[in-house]
């Protein structure tokens, strides 16, 4: 048993690697050699042992660290349910998809669908994330149903699309359609929230700390200081070290309710500096 | 020949009369300009070409199989003008090759299909529109150019069981969005700026659900009034072009249209009619769905179908190493051809040997509905019979089956 | 054929209720796809000692090969993603195995493999809009192993309604006969008679069998009588297959009983009866009315039913009954598909889940079990879940366990929401346990007989060699979910619990005679109102021989 298992990419990946079946959460019982024999599917090459792609150090640990540019690796940490998985580099599409617990940290950028349909645990992305972080697969109704996604950079379109519970916190800007068709859940955006936020959503909260222009089907309700926003922001500051200002903690928020084209039980809370 | 089915557009009119002389079509009855172009004289090339040189079909099939079976990531792409029998064979081949599988739908109707998967949809077959519609709202489309007989044969002019007056029993409203205008002779029009379109659909749905919204722009106010009017009609049909030029519409337009049509079934009845192009495009969605569970953008690489709508064929440049286009290569979107730019390409379909770029193997096949019998689907997913009435090159279904046999013997990897 | 053309199944315990064989140890001889009396020594044998041998299962009511199923498939990408189906490793010679996806509405190849894997070898799609029949045939071409057919939806057909309005019931019968043959269907199906036409016309629905349909001089009663009489006069192998009005509504047992009484003395099959046996009143609560309805069935030998059991878990409701699906959509907020199909019928789809803790789900579950347990004649009460409406066909083994094992059943009863079960027979305790023979009746012998399939559902000489062999297991659900061997038409499709071969199935359809005078009138009707040419409407080249109309 070692403190961690470190997998260092031997050479740049030629094609895409499907890592959805890799299940690193179960490596607490495996030796380095056993891990090395586990297969991933490499496009055009079929199943390839992990050991051919990565140099593996350590064994029998629930802390796993990947080192290298894993932009071409898809589905890393799919269904992750315990332990810690760190990617020192970029991760490809669907990192942490359907994760249920534990913690995944991507120190670079993440591709399409980070934390897609996740139900628990924490997914932290230090760089930027692509479209549909915490969202539903295209054509599906339900996105993430629990857990937390923290993106320190910006996020692509449709963050939290179809989400049903849980939290997506974005340190930078959120592109179009954040929280689109959400059933519930919370999206917090520290930067600019682009258009169509909360479109077609039934319930849920979009907390916009930067500029936001609500859709025509969101109706202004009031300006107030919601207690739970204060609690949420304190949590994000203390737990995830996001840059919450005192003004945001004590400030007023304009509440817009919508989407009135749906249930209308959702809200956009826009921080007002004064 | 009477009652021939035309695949010139998704209307799939099955009342075409065809006169054949000396194995050529010399006259057509009831055909619109698109139909006349689609039938032509019925003469198509019947060659097989390997790397620019004429080859026997057998050799071309063997060469195609060699290219496809190498294990390199393949794309099997369903272009228009295939019978559903041929589409089924192409899907089977993709399954055996563990290939990517996609069709023209990913570049045209994807947004509508995805909206329909998220929400469902409220629709009707063309005959029910004919028999029941008393209010037709044309959303940024005038079908007369791209779907020439839609109005005269299905939606507007004919007498229906519940519309004995025909055209006089129906009201037409045009919604003009920017340059995309509804029919010129509409009884009323609503004019929207393109950036207002999706908002208007949201406002209309909210209105139908009984919610009042104030402070709206002129366009949105008119949209809300239209929604009130639609709620009072007996049977509303909203008509939109489901295959606009790529990038022409906000993808959320489809979501808005689907949602509006569903909501209108509270106060009244409503169907959304999605206009589709020709060559049995809907058939590709239908057959892929029954064989794989997904209507387009399938990835067989895990050994089973996986849905990848966010990675359509046009986005697979650099990720596939060999391509097979089944169907009319001339109708393949440019973006898909670009994605296949630098990889070996096999084309099996009508006029394959006239492909716009050099291909490794090209095998001319029959045009389904002219030289080949089978079935094809109308834009509303109603299956219609195709009857081959001219001699021609071999049917695509048989060629694709032969390739599949040669490319992947019974024991798959 | 890679399977041996002759096979002796040795030493199994046979349950062949159609031939009065209840658990006797007998050898079974198969030659050229049929059961034969004997075979010479030395033919290949299959050791079934200690195992239970039954005819292949027959599903009388399922939805798996239709345009509406395909719309449901399209609607469910998340279900498919969660249940990928790799291609089975078949032995060579039967064509390539295909991958697919599962969930409540699997892809076609997967449907065929999974039915066969369950020991079912014959199935009928119970609701096909005739205008989409071509599509069903194409799907069935891609659904391996199963001998299969479909029922044609007629209870809201515009031409038929017009004939009934005009009092021309003979012409209505000629039309029904023509339509069955034209589209290659097996039986006449009525769904919510008149109610779909009402939905399409803005009336929303009809409330009872004597309500005028969309202001016309025609009622559900007239539709029911006309088609029941037509089917019986035509001597079709299966009686008219009826989905009553007011499906899923509290208090609908009154409608169900009225429908049964309206057809008194006539052969008729009432499908997914569970969905039609509720007491109470709309808006005022629900109760079980299973006892009352099943007592009527018990005392009327001319009628038969399948239960349409609800099983807890995911389901997809897919039906021609458009107005019901609208109500389910409005109350559940789930995805919803509605398709109005010209001149014939409708289509509605809502994905759904039955939950133990939901009072109405629990009631529906209990009502189904009450029907099973209070039925006196198992030959007329068929096992079904109305797949995928009450649950997937894959839940049949769990249902069989509920029927065979009272202890297990009583444990389940304790887990469900009891709110609406007060006074229900199930809550009061029903001791009955189905025997293996009764299971053989409700899953094969009974449905085959009701379908008029004389070479199915039994193992007598001349029967199709469709045989399912189970290893005994105290876990009944496990025993029935994974038969040790399945033989279809003499071909060993499942060996040691693994699917090994997937031959194409046969198509089952009828082609009754009719007075051709109807054709001229029909052509006029098509010319006036249809968008398809009359000559293009019939499906050409339906594979397989049509089944005789004699019983």
mmCIF file of N, CA and C in Angstrom, chain C residues 172-215:
data_model
loop_
_atom_site.group_PDB
_atom_site.id
_atom_site.type_symbol
_atom_site.label_atom_id
_atom_site.label_comp_id
_atom_site.label_asym_id
_atom_site.label_seq_id
_atom_site.Cartn_x
_atom_site.Cartn_y
_atom_site.Cartn_z
ATOM 1 N N UNK C 172 -69.210 -2.969 -42.839
ATOM 2 C CA UNK C 172 -68.165 -2.775 -41.829
ATOM 3 C C UNK C 172 -67.356 -4.063 -41.660
ATOM 4 N N UNK C 173 -68.055 -5.181 -41.663
ATOM 5 C CA UNK C 173 -67.363 -6.465 -41.519
ATOM 6 C C UNK C 173 -66.481 -6.741 -42.734
ATOM 7 N N UNK C 174 -67.008 -6.455 -43.918
ATOM 8 C CA UNK C 174 -66.186 -6.654 -45.124
ATOM 9 C C UNK C 174 -64.935 -5.797 -45.065
ATOM 10 N N UNK C 175 -65.119 -4.587 -44.569
ATOM 11 C CA UNK C 175 -63.974 -3.684 -44.462
ATOM 12 C C UNK C 175 -62.941 -4.251 -43.489
ATOM 13 N N UNK C 176 -63.407 -4.701 -42.325
ATOM 14 C CA UNK C 176 -62.483 -5.256 -41.333
ATOM 15 C C UNK C 176 -61.725 -6.441 -41.924
ATOM 16 N N UNK C 177 -62.442 -7.273 -42.668
ATOM 17 C CA UNK C 177 -61.808 -8.448 -43.268
ATOM 18 C C UNK C 177 -60.762 -8.027 -44.303
ATOM 19 N N UNK C 178 -61.153 -7.068 -45.132
ATOM 20 C CA UNK C 178 -60.196 -6.573 -46.135
ATOM 21 C C UNK C 178 -58.966 -5.984 -45.464
ATOM 22 N N UNK C 179 -59.202 -5.187 -44.426
ATOM 23 C CA UNK C 179 -58.099 -4.480 -43.788
ATOM 24 C C UNK C 179 -57.099 -5.469 -43.183
ATOM 25 N N UNK C 180 -57.594 -6.486 -42.510
ATOM 26 C CA UNK C 180 -56.693 -7.484 -41.913
ATOM 27 C C UNK C 180 -55.787 -8.093 -42.979
ATOM 28 N N UNK C 181 -56.401 -8.494 -44.081
ATOM 29 C CA UNK C 181 -55.615 -9.110 -45.146
ATOM 30 C C UNK C 181 -54.693 -8.112 -45.825
ATOM 31 N N UNK C 182 -55.186 -6.902 -46.008
ATOM 32 C CA UNK C 182 -54.405 -5.895 -46.735
ATOM 33 C C UNK C 182 -53.130 -5.534 -45.997
ATOM 34 N N UNK C 183 -53.185 -5.524 -44.684
ATOM 35 C CA UNK C 183 -51.996 -5.091 -43.945
ATOM 36 C C UNK C 183 -51.252 -6.253 -43.288
ATOM 37 N N UNK C 184 -51.763 -7.456 -43.447
ATOM 38 C CA UNK C 184 -51.064 -8.611 -42.882
ATOM 39 C C UNK C 184 -51.167 -8.686 -41.376
ATOM 40 N N UNK C 185 -52.351 -8.387 -40.843
ATOM 41 C CA UNK C 185 -52.546 -8.424 -39.390
ATOM 42 C C UNK C 185 -53.131 -9.761 -38.974
ATOM 43 N N UNK C 186 -53.167 -9.989 -37.664
ATOM 44 C CA UNK C 186 -53.648 -11.272 -37.158
ATOM 45 C C UNK C 186 -55.018 -11.161 -36.519
ATOM 46 N N UNK C 187 -55.319 -10.007 -35.930
ATOM 47 C CA UNK C 187 -56.572 -9.896 -35.193
ATOM 48 C C UNK C 187 -57.050 -8.454 -35.206
ATOM 49 N N UNK C 188 -58.299 -8.286 -34.771
ATOM 50 C CA UNK C 188 -58.898 -6.952 -34.690
ATOM 51 C C UNK C 188 -58.719 -6.419 -33.278
ATOM 52 N N UNK C 189 -58.206 -5.221 -33.190
ATOM 53 C CA UNK C 189 -57.992 -4.579 -31.893
ATOM 54 C C UNK C 189 -58.873 -3.344 -31.800
ATOM 55 N N UNK C 190 -59.495 -3.202 -30.643
ATOM 56 C CA UNK C 190 -60.236 -1.975 -30.348
ATOM 57 C C UNK C 190 -59.554 -1.310 -29.166
ATOM 58 N N UNK C 191 -59.194 -0.051 -29.325
ATOM 59 C CA UNK C 191 -58.655 0.725 -28.209
ATOM 60 C C UNK C 191 -59.600 1.877 -27.927
ATOM 61 N N UNK C 192 -60.059 1.968 -26.698
ATOM 62 C CA UNK C 192 -60.929 3.080 -26.288
ATOM 63 C C UNK C 192 -61.909 3.418 -27.410
ATOM 64 N N UNK C 193 -62.864 2.527 -27.666
ATOM 65 C CA UNK C 193 -63.729 2.710 -28.842
ATOM 66 C C UNK C 193 -64.346 4.114 -28.902
ATOM 67 N N UNK C 194 -64.081 4.800 -29.971
ATOM 68 C CA UNK C 194 -64.621 6.145 -30.153
ATOM 69 C C UNK C 194 -63.889 7.223 -29.387
ATOM 70 N N UNK C 195 -63.170 6.843 -28.345
ATOM 71 C CA UNK C 195 -62.527 7.844 -27.491
ATOM 72 C C UNK C 195 -61.379 8.568 -28.175
ATOM 73 N N UNK C 196 -60.708 7.879 -29.066
ATOM 74 C CA UNK C 196 -59.590 8.522 -29.763
ATOM 75 C C UNK C 196 -60.134 9.502 -30.798
ATOM 76 N N UNK C 197 -61.205 9.104 -31.458
ATOM 77 C CA UNK C 197 -61.848 10.034 -32.391
ATOM 78 C C UNK C 197 -62.352 11.262 -31.621
ATOM 79 N N UNK C 198 -62.876 11.031 -30.429
ATOM 80 C CA UNK C 198 -63.332 12.159 -29.612
ATOM 81 C C UNK C 198 -62.170 13.079 -29.271
ATOM 82 N N UNK C 199 -61.068 12.485 -28.879
ATOM 83 C CA UNK C 199 -59.850 13.259 -28.549
ATOM 84 C C UNK C 199 -59.406 14.098 -29.745
ATOM 85 N N UNK C 200 -59.415 13.493 -30.898
ATOM 86 C CA UNK C 200 -58.956 14.223 -32.081
ATOM 87 C C UNK C 200 -59.947 15.305 -32.495
ATOM 88 N N UNK C 201 -61.208 15.109 -32.114
ATOM 89 C CA UNK C 201 -62.242 16.056 -32.540
ATOM 90 C C UNK C 201 -62.471 17.182 -31.547
ATOM 91 N N UNK C 202 -61.769 17.176 -30.442
ATOM 92 C CA UNK C 202 -61.952 18.250 -29.487
ATOM 93 C C UNK C 202 -62.925 17.927 -28.367
ATOM 94 N N UNK C 203 -63.554 16.733 -28.460
ATOM 95 C CA UNK C 203 -64.450 16.307 -27.373
ATOM 96 C C UNK C 203 -63.631 15.783 -26.195
ATOM 97 N N UNK C 204 -62.362 15.565 -26.404
ATOM 98 C CA UNK C 204 -61.385 15.067 -25.428
ATOM 99 C C UNK C 204 -61.495 13.564 -25.192
ATOM 100 N N UNK C 205 -62.688 13.057 -24.847
ATOM 101 C CA UNK C 205 -62.817 11.613 -24.642
ATOM 102 C C UNK C 205 -64.296 11.285 -24.573
ATOM 103 N N UNK C 206 -64.610 10.011 -24.538
ATOM 104 C CA UNK C 206 -65.986 9.607 -24.234
ATOM 105 C C UNK C 206 -65.985 9.008 -22.833
ATOM 106 N N UNK C 207 -67.078 9.188 -22.108
ATOM 107 C CA UNK C 207 -67.112 8.785 -20.704
ATOM 108 C C UNK C 207 -67.737 7.410 -20.509
ATOM 109 N N UNK C 208 -68.501 6.959 -21.479
ATOM 110 C CA UNK C 208 -69.163 5.665 -21.307
ATOM 111 C C UNK C 208 -69.561 5.105 -22.657
ATOM 112 N N UNK C 209 -70.055 3.876 -22.655
ATOM 113 C CA UNK C 209 -70.237 3.196 -23.938
ATOM 114 C C UNK C 209 -71.468 3.678 -24.697
ATOM 115 N N UNK C 210 -72.290 4.496 -24.072
ATOM 116 C CA UNK C 210 -73.458 4.991 -24.803
ATOM 117 C C UNK C 210 -73.381 6.478 -25.118
ATOM 118 N N UNK C 211 -72.203 7.043 -24.944
ATOM 119 C CA UNK C 211 -72.043 8.462 -25.268
ATOM 120 C C UNK C 211 -71.775 8.622 -26.762
ATOM 121 N N UNK C 212 -72.442 9.577 -27.370
ATOM 122 C CA UNK C 212 -72.224 9.827 -28.795
ATOM 123 C C UNK C 212 -70.790 10.294 -29.008
ATOM 124 N N UNK C 213 -70.199 9.850 -30.113
ATOM 125 C CA UNK C 213 -68.806 10.168 -30.396
ATOM 126 C C UNK C 213 -68.740 11.397 -31.281
ATOM 127 N N UNK C 214 -68.184 12.464 -30.729
ATOM 128 C CA UNK C 214 -67.980 13.700 -31.478
ATOM 129 C C UNK C 214 -69.262 14.128 -32.194
ATOM 130 N N UNK C 215 -70.372 14.008 -31.481
ATOM 131 C CA UNK C 215 -71.635 14.480 -32.035
ATOM 132 C C UNK C 215 -72.184 13.624 -33.158
#
